[in-house]
Amino acid sequence: MPITTPKEMFARAYREGYAIGAFNVNNMEIIQGIMQAGAEERSPLILQVSAGARKYAGQIYIMKLVEAALAESDLPVVVHLDHGPDFELCKACIDGGFSSVMIDGSHLPFEENIAVTKQVVEYAHDRGVWVEAELGRLAGVEEHVNSAQSIYTDPDQAVEFAERSGCDSLAIAIGTSHGAYKFKGEAKLDFERLDKISSMMPGYPLVLHGASSVPQEFVEMANKYGGKLGDAKGVPEEMLRKAAKSGVCKINIDSDIRLAMTANIRKYMAEHPEAFDPRAYLKPAREAVKDMVKRKIRNVLGSSDKI
Ligand code: G3H
Ligand code: 13P
Ligand code: ZN
């Protein structure tokens, strides 16, 4: 199956009140685990590559791995740049065959965010590529941005931003954050704000970043076998499911995949201290990615049997 554009994927997800999972990919085992989950659930998928993943694996390498995965699959799959820091990196990914890019100008003043997004939109749309932008700021580390506090997205500004920049989808800040330590106390998302934004932008696909749930059984598993993950806490799954019914068409998940892999590798190594063949511990890690993505598709996204 060739790489797909998000257009029809999001249109159907919006109509039917579910979301497409955007899973971060960094190596072969992660790609294989996600693809196996999608195949078993008959779910469309977004494989997203961050600037960090591109640096780690190399753009051509990661693209060839994705192409290999798609060659033996009938699933619709979008290949997306996650948190593109500037026009040049977005251009490199568009030129390299990505079907979707994110330009993340969320740390910039409003007018500068519009200007850089518009520049990417002009280049991308001429080549049939989708553009996601971000308005508002998530707490935590966003690769090139490290913000101590989140700044929630203003609904009026969201409308103006999408109109003036021409972006196809918009990531908004309503209380999620990146990483495994999202809430000190009770988890809380600003659903009133989400409902306001989606009612002011009918039919428009919204995106939720920082949407890992950090399932406690994996935190406990990692800690049991030598990890030190302390108070790791994520967004409850039912909150994300609710967001998927309110105009959120794309939900980004990275930390939960990292957690599932690491907890399982720690367990394997602790139980097999003699092991040193990487295949021995990467196999359960790949299986853990598959199980985690299947769990997301069922409990959070609602995207099973949407092919
Ligand atoms: O939002 C960021 C993603 O989790 C990617 O993280 O820059 O470490 O690849 P990364
Ligand atoms: P998590 O850290 O919650 O998995 O968020 C990932 C993300 O937003 C990638 O863009
Ligand atoms: Zn993100």
Coordinates of C-alpha atoms in Angstrom, one line a residue, residues 105-116 135 137 157 161:
G105 CA 5.8 27.4 15.9
S106 CA 4.0 27.2 19.2
H107 CA 6.9 28.9 21.0
L108 CA 6.9 31.8 18.7
P109 CA 4.8 35.0 18.9
F110 CA 1.4 34.6 17.2
E111 CA 2.3 36.5 14.0
E112 CA 5.6 34.7 13.6
N113 CA 3.9 31.3 14.1
I114 CA 1.4 32.3 11.4
A115 CA 4.2 33.4 9.1
V116 CA 6.3 30.2 9.3
L135 CA -1.2 27.0 18.8
R137 CA 1.9 25.6 24.5
Q157 CA -7.0 32.8 18.1
F161 CA -4.7 31.1 13.1

